[in-house]
Short mmCIF file of C-alpha atoms and ligand atoms in Angstrom, two decimals:
data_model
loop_
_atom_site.label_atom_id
_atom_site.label_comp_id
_atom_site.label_asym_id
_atom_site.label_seq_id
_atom_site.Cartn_x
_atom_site.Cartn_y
_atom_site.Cartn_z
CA UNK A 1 15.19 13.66 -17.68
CA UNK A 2 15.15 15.65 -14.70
CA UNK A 3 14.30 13.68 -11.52
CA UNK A 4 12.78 16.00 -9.55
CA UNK A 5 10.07 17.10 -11.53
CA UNK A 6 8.95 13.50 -11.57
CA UNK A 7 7.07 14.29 -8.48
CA UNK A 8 3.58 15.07 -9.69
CA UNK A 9 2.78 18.89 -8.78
CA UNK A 10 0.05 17.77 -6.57
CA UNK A 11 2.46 15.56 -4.51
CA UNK A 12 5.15 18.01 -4.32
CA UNK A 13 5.97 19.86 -0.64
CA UNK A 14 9.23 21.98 -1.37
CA UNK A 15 11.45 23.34 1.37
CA UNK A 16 9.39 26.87 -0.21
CA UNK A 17 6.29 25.48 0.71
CA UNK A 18 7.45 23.95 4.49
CA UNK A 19 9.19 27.52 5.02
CA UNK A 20 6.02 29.15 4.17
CA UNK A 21 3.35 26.44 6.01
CA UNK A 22 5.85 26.30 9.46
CA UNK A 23 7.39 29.85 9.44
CA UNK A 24 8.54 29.89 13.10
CA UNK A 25 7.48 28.17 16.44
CA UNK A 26 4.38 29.52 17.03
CA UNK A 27 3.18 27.96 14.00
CA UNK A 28 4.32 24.56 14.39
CA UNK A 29 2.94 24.94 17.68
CA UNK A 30 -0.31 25.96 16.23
CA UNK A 31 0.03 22.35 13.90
CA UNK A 32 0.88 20.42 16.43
CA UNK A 33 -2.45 21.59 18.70
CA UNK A 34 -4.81 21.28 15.27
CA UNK A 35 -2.94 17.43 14.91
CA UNK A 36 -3.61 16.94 19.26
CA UNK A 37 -6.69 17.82 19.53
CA UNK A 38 -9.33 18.62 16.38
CA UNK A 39 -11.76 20.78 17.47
CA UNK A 40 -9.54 22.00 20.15
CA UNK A 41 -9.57 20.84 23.95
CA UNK A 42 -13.53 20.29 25.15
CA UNK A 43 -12.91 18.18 28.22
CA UNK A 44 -10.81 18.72 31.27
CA UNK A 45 -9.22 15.63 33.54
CA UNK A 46 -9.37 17.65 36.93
CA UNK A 47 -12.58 18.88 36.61
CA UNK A 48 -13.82 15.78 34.98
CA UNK A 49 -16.46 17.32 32.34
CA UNK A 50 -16.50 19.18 29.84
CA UNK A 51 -14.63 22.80 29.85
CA UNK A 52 -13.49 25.59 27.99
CA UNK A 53 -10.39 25.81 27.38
CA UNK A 54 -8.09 28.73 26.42
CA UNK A 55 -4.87 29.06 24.64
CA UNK A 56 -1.96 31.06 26.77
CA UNK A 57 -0.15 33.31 25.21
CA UNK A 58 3.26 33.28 24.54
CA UNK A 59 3.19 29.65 25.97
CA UNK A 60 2.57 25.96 24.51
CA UNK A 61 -0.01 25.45 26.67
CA UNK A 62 -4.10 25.34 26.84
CA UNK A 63 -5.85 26.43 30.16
CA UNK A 64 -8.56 25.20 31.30
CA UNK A 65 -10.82 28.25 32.21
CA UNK A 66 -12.39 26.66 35.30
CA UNK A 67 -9.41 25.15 37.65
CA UNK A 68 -6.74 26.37 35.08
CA UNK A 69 -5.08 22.98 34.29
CA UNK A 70 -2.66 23.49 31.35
CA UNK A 71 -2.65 21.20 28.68
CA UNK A 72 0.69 21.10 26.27
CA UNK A 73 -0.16 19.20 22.54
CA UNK A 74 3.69 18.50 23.24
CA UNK A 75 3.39 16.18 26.18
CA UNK A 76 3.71 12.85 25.55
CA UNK A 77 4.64 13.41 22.29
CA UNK A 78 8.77 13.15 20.95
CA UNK A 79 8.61 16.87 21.81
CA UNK A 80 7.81 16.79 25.31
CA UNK A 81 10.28 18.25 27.26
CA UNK A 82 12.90 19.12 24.40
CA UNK A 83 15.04 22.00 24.37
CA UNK A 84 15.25 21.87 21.12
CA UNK A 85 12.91 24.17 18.85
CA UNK A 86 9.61 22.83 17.48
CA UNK A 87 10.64 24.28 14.17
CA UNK A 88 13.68 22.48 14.04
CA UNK A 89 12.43 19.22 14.73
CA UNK A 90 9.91 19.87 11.96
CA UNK A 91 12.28 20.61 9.69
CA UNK A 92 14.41 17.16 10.78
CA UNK A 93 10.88 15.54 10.01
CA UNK A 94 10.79 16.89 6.55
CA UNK A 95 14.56 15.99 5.46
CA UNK A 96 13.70 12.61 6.75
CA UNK A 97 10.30 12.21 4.83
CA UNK A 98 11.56 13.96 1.55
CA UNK A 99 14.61 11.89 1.14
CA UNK A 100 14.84 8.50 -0.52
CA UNK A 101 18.08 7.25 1.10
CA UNK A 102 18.10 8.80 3.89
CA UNK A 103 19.60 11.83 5.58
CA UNK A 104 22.36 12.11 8.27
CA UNK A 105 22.62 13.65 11.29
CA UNK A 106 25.94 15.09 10.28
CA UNK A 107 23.54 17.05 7.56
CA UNK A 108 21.31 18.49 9.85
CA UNK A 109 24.22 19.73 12.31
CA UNK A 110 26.07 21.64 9.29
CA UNK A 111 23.02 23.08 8.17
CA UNK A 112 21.44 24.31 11.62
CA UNK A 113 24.07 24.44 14.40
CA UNK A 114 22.46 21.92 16.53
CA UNK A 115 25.44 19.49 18.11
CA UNK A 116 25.97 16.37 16.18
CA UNK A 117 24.33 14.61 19.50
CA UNK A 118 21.29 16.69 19.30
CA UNK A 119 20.87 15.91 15.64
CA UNK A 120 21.51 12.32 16.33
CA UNK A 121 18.63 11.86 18.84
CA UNK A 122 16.24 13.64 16.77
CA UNK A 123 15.89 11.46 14.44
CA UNK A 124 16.40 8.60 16.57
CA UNK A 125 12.90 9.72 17.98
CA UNK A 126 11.73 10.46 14.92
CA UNK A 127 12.26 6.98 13.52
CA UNK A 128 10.75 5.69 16.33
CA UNK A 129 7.67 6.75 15.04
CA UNK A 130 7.85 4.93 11.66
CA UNK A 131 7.34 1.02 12.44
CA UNK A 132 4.67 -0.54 11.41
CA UNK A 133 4.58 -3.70 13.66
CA UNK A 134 1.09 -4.25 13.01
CA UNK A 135 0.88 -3.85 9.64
CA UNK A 136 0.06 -7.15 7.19
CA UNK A 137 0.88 -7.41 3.23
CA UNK A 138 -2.44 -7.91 1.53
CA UNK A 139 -1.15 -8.49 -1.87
CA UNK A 140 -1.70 -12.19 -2.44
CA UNK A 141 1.74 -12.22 -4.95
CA UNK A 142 4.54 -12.03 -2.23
CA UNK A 143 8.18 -12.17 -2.69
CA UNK A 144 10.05 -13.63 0.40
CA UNK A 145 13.78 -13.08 1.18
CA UNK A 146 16.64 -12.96 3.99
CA UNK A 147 19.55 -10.30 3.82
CA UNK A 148 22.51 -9.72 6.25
CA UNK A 149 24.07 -6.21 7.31
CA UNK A 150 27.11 -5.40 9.22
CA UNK A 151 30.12 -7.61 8.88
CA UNK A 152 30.44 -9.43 5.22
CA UNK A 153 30.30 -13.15 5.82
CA UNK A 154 33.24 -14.91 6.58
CA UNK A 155 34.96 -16.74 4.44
CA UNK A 156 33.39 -20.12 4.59
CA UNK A 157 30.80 -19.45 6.52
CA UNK A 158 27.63 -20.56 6.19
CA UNK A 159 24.28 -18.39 5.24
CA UNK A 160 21.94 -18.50 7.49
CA UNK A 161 23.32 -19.52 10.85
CA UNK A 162 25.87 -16.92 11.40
CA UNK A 163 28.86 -18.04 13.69
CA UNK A 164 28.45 -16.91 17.35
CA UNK A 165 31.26 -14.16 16.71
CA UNK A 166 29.46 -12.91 13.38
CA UNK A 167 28.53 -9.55 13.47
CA UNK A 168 26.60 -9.47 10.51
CA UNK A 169 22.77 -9.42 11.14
CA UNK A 170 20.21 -11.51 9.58
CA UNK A 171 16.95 -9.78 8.42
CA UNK A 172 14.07 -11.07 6.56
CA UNK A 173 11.95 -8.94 3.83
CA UNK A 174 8.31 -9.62 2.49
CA UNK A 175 7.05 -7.48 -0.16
CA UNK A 176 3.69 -7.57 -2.06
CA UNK A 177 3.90 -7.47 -5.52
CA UNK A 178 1.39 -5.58 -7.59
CA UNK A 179 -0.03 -1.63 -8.70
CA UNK A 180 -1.23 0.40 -5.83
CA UNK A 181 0.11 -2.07 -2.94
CA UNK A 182 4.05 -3.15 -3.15
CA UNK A 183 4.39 -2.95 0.80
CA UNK A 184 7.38 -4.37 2.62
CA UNK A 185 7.58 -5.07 5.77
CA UNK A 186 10.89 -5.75 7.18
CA UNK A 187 12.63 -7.25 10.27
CA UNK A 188 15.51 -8.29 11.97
CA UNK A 189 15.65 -11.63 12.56
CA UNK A 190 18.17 -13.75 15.19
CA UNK A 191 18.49 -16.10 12.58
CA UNK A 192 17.60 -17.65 9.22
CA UNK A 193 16.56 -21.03 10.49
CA UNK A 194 13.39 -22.50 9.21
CA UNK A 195 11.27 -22.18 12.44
CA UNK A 196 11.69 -18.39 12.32
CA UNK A 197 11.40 -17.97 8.23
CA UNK A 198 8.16 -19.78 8.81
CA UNK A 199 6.88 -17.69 11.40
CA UNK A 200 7.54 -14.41 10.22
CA UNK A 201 6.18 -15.92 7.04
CA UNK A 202 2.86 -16.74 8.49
CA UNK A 203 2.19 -14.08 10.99
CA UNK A 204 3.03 -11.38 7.81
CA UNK A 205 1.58 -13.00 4.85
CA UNK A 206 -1.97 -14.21 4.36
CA UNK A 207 -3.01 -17.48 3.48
CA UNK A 208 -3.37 -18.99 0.35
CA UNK A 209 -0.79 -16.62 -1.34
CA UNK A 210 1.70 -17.29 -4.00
CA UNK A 211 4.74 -16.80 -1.98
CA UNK A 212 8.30 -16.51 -4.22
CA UNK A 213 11.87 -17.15 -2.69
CA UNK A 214 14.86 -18.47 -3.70
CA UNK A 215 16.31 -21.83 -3.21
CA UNK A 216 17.06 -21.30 0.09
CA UNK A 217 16.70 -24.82 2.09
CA UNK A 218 14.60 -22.53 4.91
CA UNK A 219 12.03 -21.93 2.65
CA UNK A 220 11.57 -25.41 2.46
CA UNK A 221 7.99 -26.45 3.52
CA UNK A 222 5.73 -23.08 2.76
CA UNK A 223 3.52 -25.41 0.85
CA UNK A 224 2.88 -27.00 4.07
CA UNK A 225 1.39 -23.69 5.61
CA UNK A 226 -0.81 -23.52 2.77
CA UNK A 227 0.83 -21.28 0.28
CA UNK A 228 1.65 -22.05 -3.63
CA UNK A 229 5.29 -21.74 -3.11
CA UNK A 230 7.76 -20.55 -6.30
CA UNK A 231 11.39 -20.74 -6.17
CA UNK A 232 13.98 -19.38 -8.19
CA UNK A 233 17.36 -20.84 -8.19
CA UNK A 234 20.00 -18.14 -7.90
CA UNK A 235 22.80 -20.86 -7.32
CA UNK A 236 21.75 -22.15 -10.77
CA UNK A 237 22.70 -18.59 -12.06
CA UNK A 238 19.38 -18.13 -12.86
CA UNK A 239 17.02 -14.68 -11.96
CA UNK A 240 14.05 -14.76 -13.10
CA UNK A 241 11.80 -16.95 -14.98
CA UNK A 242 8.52 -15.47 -15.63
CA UNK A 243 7.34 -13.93 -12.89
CA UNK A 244 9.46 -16.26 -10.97
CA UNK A 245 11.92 -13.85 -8.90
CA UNK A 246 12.92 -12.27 -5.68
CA UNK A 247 13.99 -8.79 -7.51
CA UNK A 248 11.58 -6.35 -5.87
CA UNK A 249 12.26 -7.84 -2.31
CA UNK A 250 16.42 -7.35 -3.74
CA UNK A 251 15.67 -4.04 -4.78
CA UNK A 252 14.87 -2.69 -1.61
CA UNK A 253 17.82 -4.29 0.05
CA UNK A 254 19.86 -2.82 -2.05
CA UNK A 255 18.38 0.67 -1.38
CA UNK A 256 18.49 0.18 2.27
CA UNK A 257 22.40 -1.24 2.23
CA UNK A 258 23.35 1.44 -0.03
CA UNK A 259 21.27 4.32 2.19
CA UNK A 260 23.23 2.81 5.08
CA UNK A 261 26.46 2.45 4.05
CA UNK A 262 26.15 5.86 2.15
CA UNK A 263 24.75 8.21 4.88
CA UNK A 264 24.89 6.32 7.85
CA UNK A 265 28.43 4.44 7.21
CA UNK A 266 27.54 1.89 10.01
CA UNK A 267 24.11 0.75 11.57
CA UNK A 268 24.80 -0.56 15.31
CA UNK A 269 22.81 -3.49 15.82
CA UNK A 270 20.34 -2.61 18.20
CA UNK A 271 19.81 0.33 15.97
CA UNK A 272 19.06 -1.76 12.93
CA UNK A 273 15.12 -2.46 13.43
CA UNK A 274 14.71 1.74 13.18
CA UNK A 275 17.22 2.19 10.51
CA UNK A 276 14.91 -0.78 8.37
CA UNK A 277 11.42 0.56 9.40
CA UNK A 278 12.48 4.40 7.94
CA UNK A 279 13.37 2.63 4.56
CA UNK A 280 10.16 0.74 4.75
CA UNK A 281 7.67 3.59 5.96
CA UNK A 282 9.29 6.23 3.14
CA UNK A 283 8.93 3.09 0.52
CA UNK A 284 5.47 2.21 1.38
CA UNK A 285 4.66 5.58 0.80
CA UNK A 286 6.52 6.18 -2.20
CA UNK A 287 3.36 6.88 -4.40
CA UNK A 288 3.04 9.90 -1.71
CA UNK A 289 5.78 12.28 -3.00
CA UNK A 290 6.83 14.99 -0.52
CA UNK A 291 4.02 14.69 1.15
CA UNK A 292 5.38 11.89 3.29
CA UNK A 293 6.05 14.70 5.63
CA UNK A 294 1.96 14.42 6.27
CA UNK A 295 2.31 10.84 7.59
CA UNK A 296 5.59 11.51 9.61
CA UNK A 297 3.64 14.10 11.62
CA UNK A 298 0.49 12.11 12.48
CA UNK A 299 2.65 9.74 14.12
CA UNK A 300 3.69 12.28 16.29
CA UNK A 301 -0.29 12.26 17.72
CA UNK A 302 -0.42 8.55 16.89
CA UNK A 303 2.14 6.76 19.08
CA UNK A 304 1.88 10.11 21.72
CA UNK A 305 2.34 8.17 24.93
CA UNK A 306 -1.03 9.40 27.14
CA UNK A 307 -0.06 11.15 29.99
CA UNK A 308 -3.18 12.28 32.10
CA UNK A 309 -2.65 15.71 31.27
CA UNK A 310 -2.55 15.71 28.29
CA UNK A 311 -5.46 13.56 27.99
CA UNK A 312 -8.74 14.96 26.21
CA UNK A 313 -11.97 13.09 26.11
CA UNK A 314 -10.91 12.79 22.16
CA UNK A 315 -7.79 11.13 22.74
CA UNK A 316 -9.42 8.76 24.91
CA UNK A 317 -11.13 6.84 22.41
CA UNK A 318 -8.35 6.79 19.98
ZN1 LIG B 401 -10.68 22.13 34.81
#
């Protein structure tokens, strides 16, 4: 079977298809001002009502035609003030969306030129965009587990509370189980104590849910927030009994470690949060095909910090 035609046609976004959609500059640019401001630009912060405005050419910039206040889509955004070329940084967005384990910077300096630093902070912005802090499972059939990255484990020591000198993090996964949903949501955690198991557990998964872990003594108690807990009991040797298991929530671990250790060799650990929330945004969308890409560039006009101006009377609601 060949994998990439598994990609329903409809879903598909080839490199073809970005070359053709964002030839050059000027047409990302031209994206990037339809994605800023639908409609284009009706109200103006210095004259404080409603103006026409009018594109420049040649520049990135709307003009207001009364006072002539420019207006750049870019500012605010990951763009603003780059030297970098738009295209470029679209085409960083699209490696990042179409791939499932992840691209490296190294891959994106051999096949444009940029330096190896550029390439690097690219997609450090980039991933910036992708958490989803907010978001909440609403599957009501949720696996719960804890994973560690960096460092293996010592011999001897114990899961859970890592020794001061460990550098292995902790992180903790919830995914929803079920067609149409399967969302994870995953973060680092400074440890695997009960207290913060049961915190992430409540503030992530709705009430009354069947909540599956292992035997884990942290998980001890999730009755007592009011879920129907299962456990599995992996020290027994035993994986799954019914639909008694922690596989999906293991599954994506094991993407993410072997994305990691694959592309990115090693994750430093304040880096690890971004690293986990680009597995978790390209896996919650993993029904989306290529067009991930879509949902990587709205983000650009979605976490825009709002400078005043670049402010429209839109983006003042939003
Ligand atoms: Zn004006």
């Amino acid at each position: 079977m060949n994998r990439r035609q598994t990609i329903p046609k409809e879903l598909r976004f080839t490199i073809q298809q970005f070359n053709e959609r964002f030839p050059d500059d000027a047409a990302c640019l031209d994206a990037l001002m339809r994605l800023r401001f639908p409609g284009g630009i009706a109200y103006c912060e210095k004259c404080e009502q409603d103006r026409k405005h009018y594109r420049i050419e040649g520049r990135p910039v709307f003009s207001c035609a009364y006072c002539g206040t420019q207006v750049s889509p870019m500012a605010g955004t990951i763009f603003h003030k780059s030297t970098t070329s738009l295209r470029l940084w679209f085409y960083a967005m699209y490696l990042m969306a179409s791939t499932r384990c992840g691209i490296s910077a190294k891959q994106i300096q051999r096949e444009t030129g940029v330096t190896y630093k550029t390439a690097w902070r690219m997609f450090k912005q980039i991933r910036s965009l992708l958490s989803e802090t907010d978001m909440r499972l609403e599957g009501l059939l949720v696996e719960m587990d804890e994973s560690y990255f960096g460092a293996k484990r010592k011999r001897g020591e114990k899961r859970g509370r890592p020794s001061k000198d460990s550098s292995k993090q902790c992180v903790v996964g919830v995914v929803e189980r079920g067609v149409g949903t399967g969302r994870v949501l995953a973060t680092v955690a400074t440890d695997a104590t009960k207290s913060t198991l049961h915190s992430i557990a409540k503030e992530r998964i709705l009430p009354e849910s069947v909540v599956f872990t292992d035997e884990y003594a942290s998980y001890n108690g999730l009755e007592g927030e009011g879920y129907t807990h299962r456990r599995i009991n992996h020290s027994a040797g035993v994986y799954v009994m019914g639909d008694v298991h922690t596989n999906t929530i293991e599954g994506f671990w094991s993407l993410v470690k072997r994305g990691i250790t694959g592309v990115y060799h090693n994750v430093g650990k304040g880096y690890l949060q971004s690293y986990l929330d680009e597995y978790s945004f390209r896996y919650n969308r993993r029904d989306r095909g290529n067009l991930i890409f879509n949902d990587v560039f709205a983000r650009v006009s979605e976490r825009a910090v709002e400078r005043p101006a670049a402010r429209g009377r839109r983006m003042q609601t939003v």
